[in-house]
Every structure is written in C-alpha cells, then in structure tokens.
Amino acid sequence: MLVLVLGDLHIPHRSSSVPAKFKKLLVPGKIQHILCTGNLCTKESFDYLKTLASDIHVVRGDFDENMSYPELKVVTVGQFRIGLCHGHQVVPWDDTESLALIQRQLDVDILITGHTHKFQAFEHEEKFYINPGSITGAYSPLDSKVAPSFVLLDIQQSTVIAYVYQLVGEEVKVERIEYKKC
C-alpha cells in the first residue's frame, strides 16, 4: 500500500508549483492514501492532490485558508496508527521530546509533522517520526534555500519502507529508510 506524505506547499505565496520532476513521478492511480501536514494554502492545491488519490487526509497549517482542516488527525493504514500534526504547535520546533509528547497523546506508531520545511526521519522510543519537508521547496523563516522533498511510504504488514525524494539541484535523489513495528 503506497502512502504519499507531503506538506508545506505554500502555493502561490512562497512557491508557484510542485516541481515538474516531482509531478512526473506522482502519477494518478498508483497512490492509495495522501497524508498532508498542511499549508496547502488554496483549494487548487487540494484539487491537485485529489487527482493523485481519493483518500486524502490534511491537517491545518498556520497559512491554510480552509479552517475546517483539523489541528491533529489519526489515520489507520494497515497495522499502523499514523498521527498528523502541522508542527507549528510543537515548541520548540522539531524538538524530539515535544514530538514524543504528541505521539503519546495520539497513541500512534508513526507521527508525521511539518512546518520546518526540512525533511527528517528518525526512530525514538520504538516509534517512527517523519517530517516530509516542503514538496515545493518553499522558503521558511529559518532557511531561504529549502530542497523540495516528499516521502512515499510502502506499508507491508508490520514494516514501513519510507522512500524519501529530494530535489538537489536538477537531480532527484531517493533514500530508503525501513521501520519495523515492535
């Protein structure tokens, strides 16, 4: 089962579109679920995601126009409970212990957050944490040069394989990370 994990598009405010090299990789009919950390900003961005998969889960970012997106969300995919949170609520931003607190509150196996616009994935206390970064490479207050990135999760029983896609210069680099549920 393929799950697209992305966020922080900031279209049209900080970026004009998803990079063409990513659009070529993201074809309709291959992805079963989309988990978005927010900051889609416009309905058009949501409509683009709907062309890729019909099952879309979005949490509200600090720049989203749609106020109906929830702050937090838990989604079950296969054997995994996955938590979604934009990340602007995490203080300090990206702090492991603050993220772990949200993970415990949501009682999830995987916590997905955004806001920093930088890809990150790690295990902590037998749980998996992912920040897919910004799929458009939108600048952040902390960094004006953000490498566009997203994550594809391949979920198979008690194992998740995370394929991290990053646009470095003109080249798409892919990294593979495996997480096994205990």
XYZ file of C-alpha atoms in Angstrom:
182
model
C 0.000 0.000 0.000
C 1.508 3.354 -1.059
C 1.007 6.476 1.034
C 2.178 9.887 -0.180
C 3.375 12.098 2.676
C 3.858 15.781 1.899
C 3.254 19.275 3.151
C 4.140 22.943 3.226
C 3.256 23.687 -0.401
C 2.671 27.426 0.236
C 1.288 27.892 -3.295
C 1.070 30.686 -4.508
C 2.560 32.718 -1.632
C 6.065 31.225 -1.410
C 6.203 28.913 -4.417
C 4.492 28.732 -7.801
C 4.027 24.948 -8.091
C 5.199 21.424 -7.326
C 8.472 20.864 -9.243
C 7.925 19.302 -12.693
C 10.319 16.443 -11.871
C 8.121 15.520 -8.893
C 4.907 15.824 -10.923
C 6.295 13.270 -13.396
C 6.851 10.825 -10.518
C 3.437 11.367 -8.899
C 1.045 9.685 -11.300
C -2.665 9.052 -10.670
C -3.718 5.519 -9.778
C -0.519 4.414 -8.001
C -1.037 6.022 -4.570
C -3.767 4.776 -2.192
C -3.593 7.483 0.520
C -2.250 11.019 0.884
C -1.253 12.431 4.276
C -0.613 16.179 4.206
C 0.897 18.226 7.036
C -0.912 21.358 5.880
C -0.104 24.717 4.351
C -1.761 23.752 1.088
C -2.978 27.360 1.269
C -5.536 27.114 -1.564
C -8.334 24.862 -2.817
C -6.414 24.416 -6.082
C -3.594 22.650 -4.215
C -6.128 20.301 -2.605
C -7.726 19.686 -6.012
C -4.306 18.707 -7.425
C -3.905 16.127 -4.635
C -7.370 14.736 -5.457
C -6.089 13.892 -8.954
C -3.442 11.625 -7.346
C -5.600 9.715 -4.822
C -9.140 9.832 -3.499
C -8.252 9.199 0.177
C -6.696 12.452 1.390
C -6.073 13.494 4.988
C -4.964 17.063 5.737
C -4.263 18.903 8.973
C -4.365 22.685 9.206
C -1.140 24.592 8.821
C -0.589 28.128 10.039
C -1.180 29.527 6.498
C -4.168 27.433 5.382
C -7.272 29.267 4.171
C -9.509 26.250 4.880
C -10.297 26.459 8.593
C -12.196 23.141 8.534
C -8.975 21.098 8.487
C -8.365 19.662 11.976
C -5.303 20.565 14.081
C -4.494 16.888 14.671
C -5.627 13.697 12.997
C -5.095 9.956 13.436
C -5.380 7.652 10.442
C -5.051 3.862 10.431
C -3.296 2.392 7.404
C -2.817 -1.372 7.554
C -1.417 -2.230 11.005
C -0.186 1.321 11.685
C -1.790 4.190 13.559
C -0.410 7.348 11.977
C -0.687 10.780 13.587
C -0.687 14.025 11.624
C 0.164 17.448 13.026
C 1.343 20.509 11.108
C 4.089 21.219 13.627
C 3.751 24.922 14.413
C 2.212 23.768 17.718
C 5.436 21.930 18.677
C 7.585 24.081 20.964
C 10.466 24.248 20.411
C 10.001 23.397 16.729
C 11.111 19.876 15.839
C 12.116 19.075 19.447
C 12.227 15.280 19.920
C 10.694 15.270 23.406
C 7.898 17.656 22.357
C 7.165 15.443 19.330
C 7.200 12.361 21.582
C 4.598 14.004 23.829
C 2.245 14.448 20.846
C 2.972 10.860 19.733
C 1.959 9.562 23.181
C -1.149 11.784 23.345
C -2.312 10.473 19.958
C -1.142 6.906 20.773
C 0.353 6.414 17.293
C 3.100 4.252 15.798
C 4.167 6.949 13.342
C 3.981 10.727 13.853
C 4.110 12.946 10.771
C 4.728 16.671 11.207
C 5.819 19.552 9.002
C 6.347 23.302 9.458
C 10.181 23.364 9.341
C 10.256 22.644 5.569
C 13.182 20.258 6.136
C 12.996 16.504 5.655
C 13.676 14.446 8.755
C 13.012 10.818 9.745
C 14.085 9.030 12.888
C 13.098 6.423 15.453
C 12.625 7.375 19.089
C 11.390 5.039 21.833
C 10.392 2.432 19.201
C 8.176 4.930 17.293
C 8.823 6.469 13.866
C 8.840 10.219 13.212
C 8.704 11.806 9.758
C 8.829 15.384 8.547
C 8.434 15.251 4.748
C 9.787 18.789 4.305
C 8.265 21.102 1.685
C 7.312 19.456 -1.616
C 7.686 22.808 -3.395
C 10.876 23.906 -1.634
C 9.048 26.930 -0.208
C 11.353 29.070 1.894
C 10.911 29.141 5.643
C 11.676 31.879 8.164
C 14.768 29.885 9.185
C 16.068 28.982 5.717
C 15.673 30.629 2.322
C 17.229 27.675 0.439
C 14.976 24.678 1.025
C 15.422 21.470 -1.004
C 11.990 20.284 -2.224
C 11.093 16.883 -0.734
C 8.327 14.373 -0.117
C 8.039 10.821 1.212
C 6.349 7.717 -0.170
C 5.525 5.076 2.439
C 5.241 1.473 1.299
C 3.302 -0.236 4.100
C 3.521 -4.022 4.240
C 2.158 -5.748 7.350
C 4.378 -4.638 10.292
C 7.010 -2.903 8.122
C 7.109 0.555 6.584
C 9.624 1.428 3.902
C 9.971 5.195 3.546
C 11.283 6.406 0.206
C 12.485 9.978 0.575
C 12.565 12.047 -2.612
C 14.671 15.218 -2.579
C 15.361 17.567 -5.473
C 19.028 18.505 -5.199
C 19.916 20.919 -7.979
C 18.314 19.331 -11.037
C 18.590 15.760 -9.754
C 16.000 13.752 -7.820
C 17.748 11.779 -5.076
C 15.981 8.876 -3.365
C 16.815 7.479 0.062
C 15.279 4.339 1.595
C 14.523 4.040 5.333
C 12.913 1.000 6.951
C 10.858 0.926 10.162
C 9.524 -2.244 11.783
C 6.727 -2.069 14.315
C 7.634 -3.783 17.590
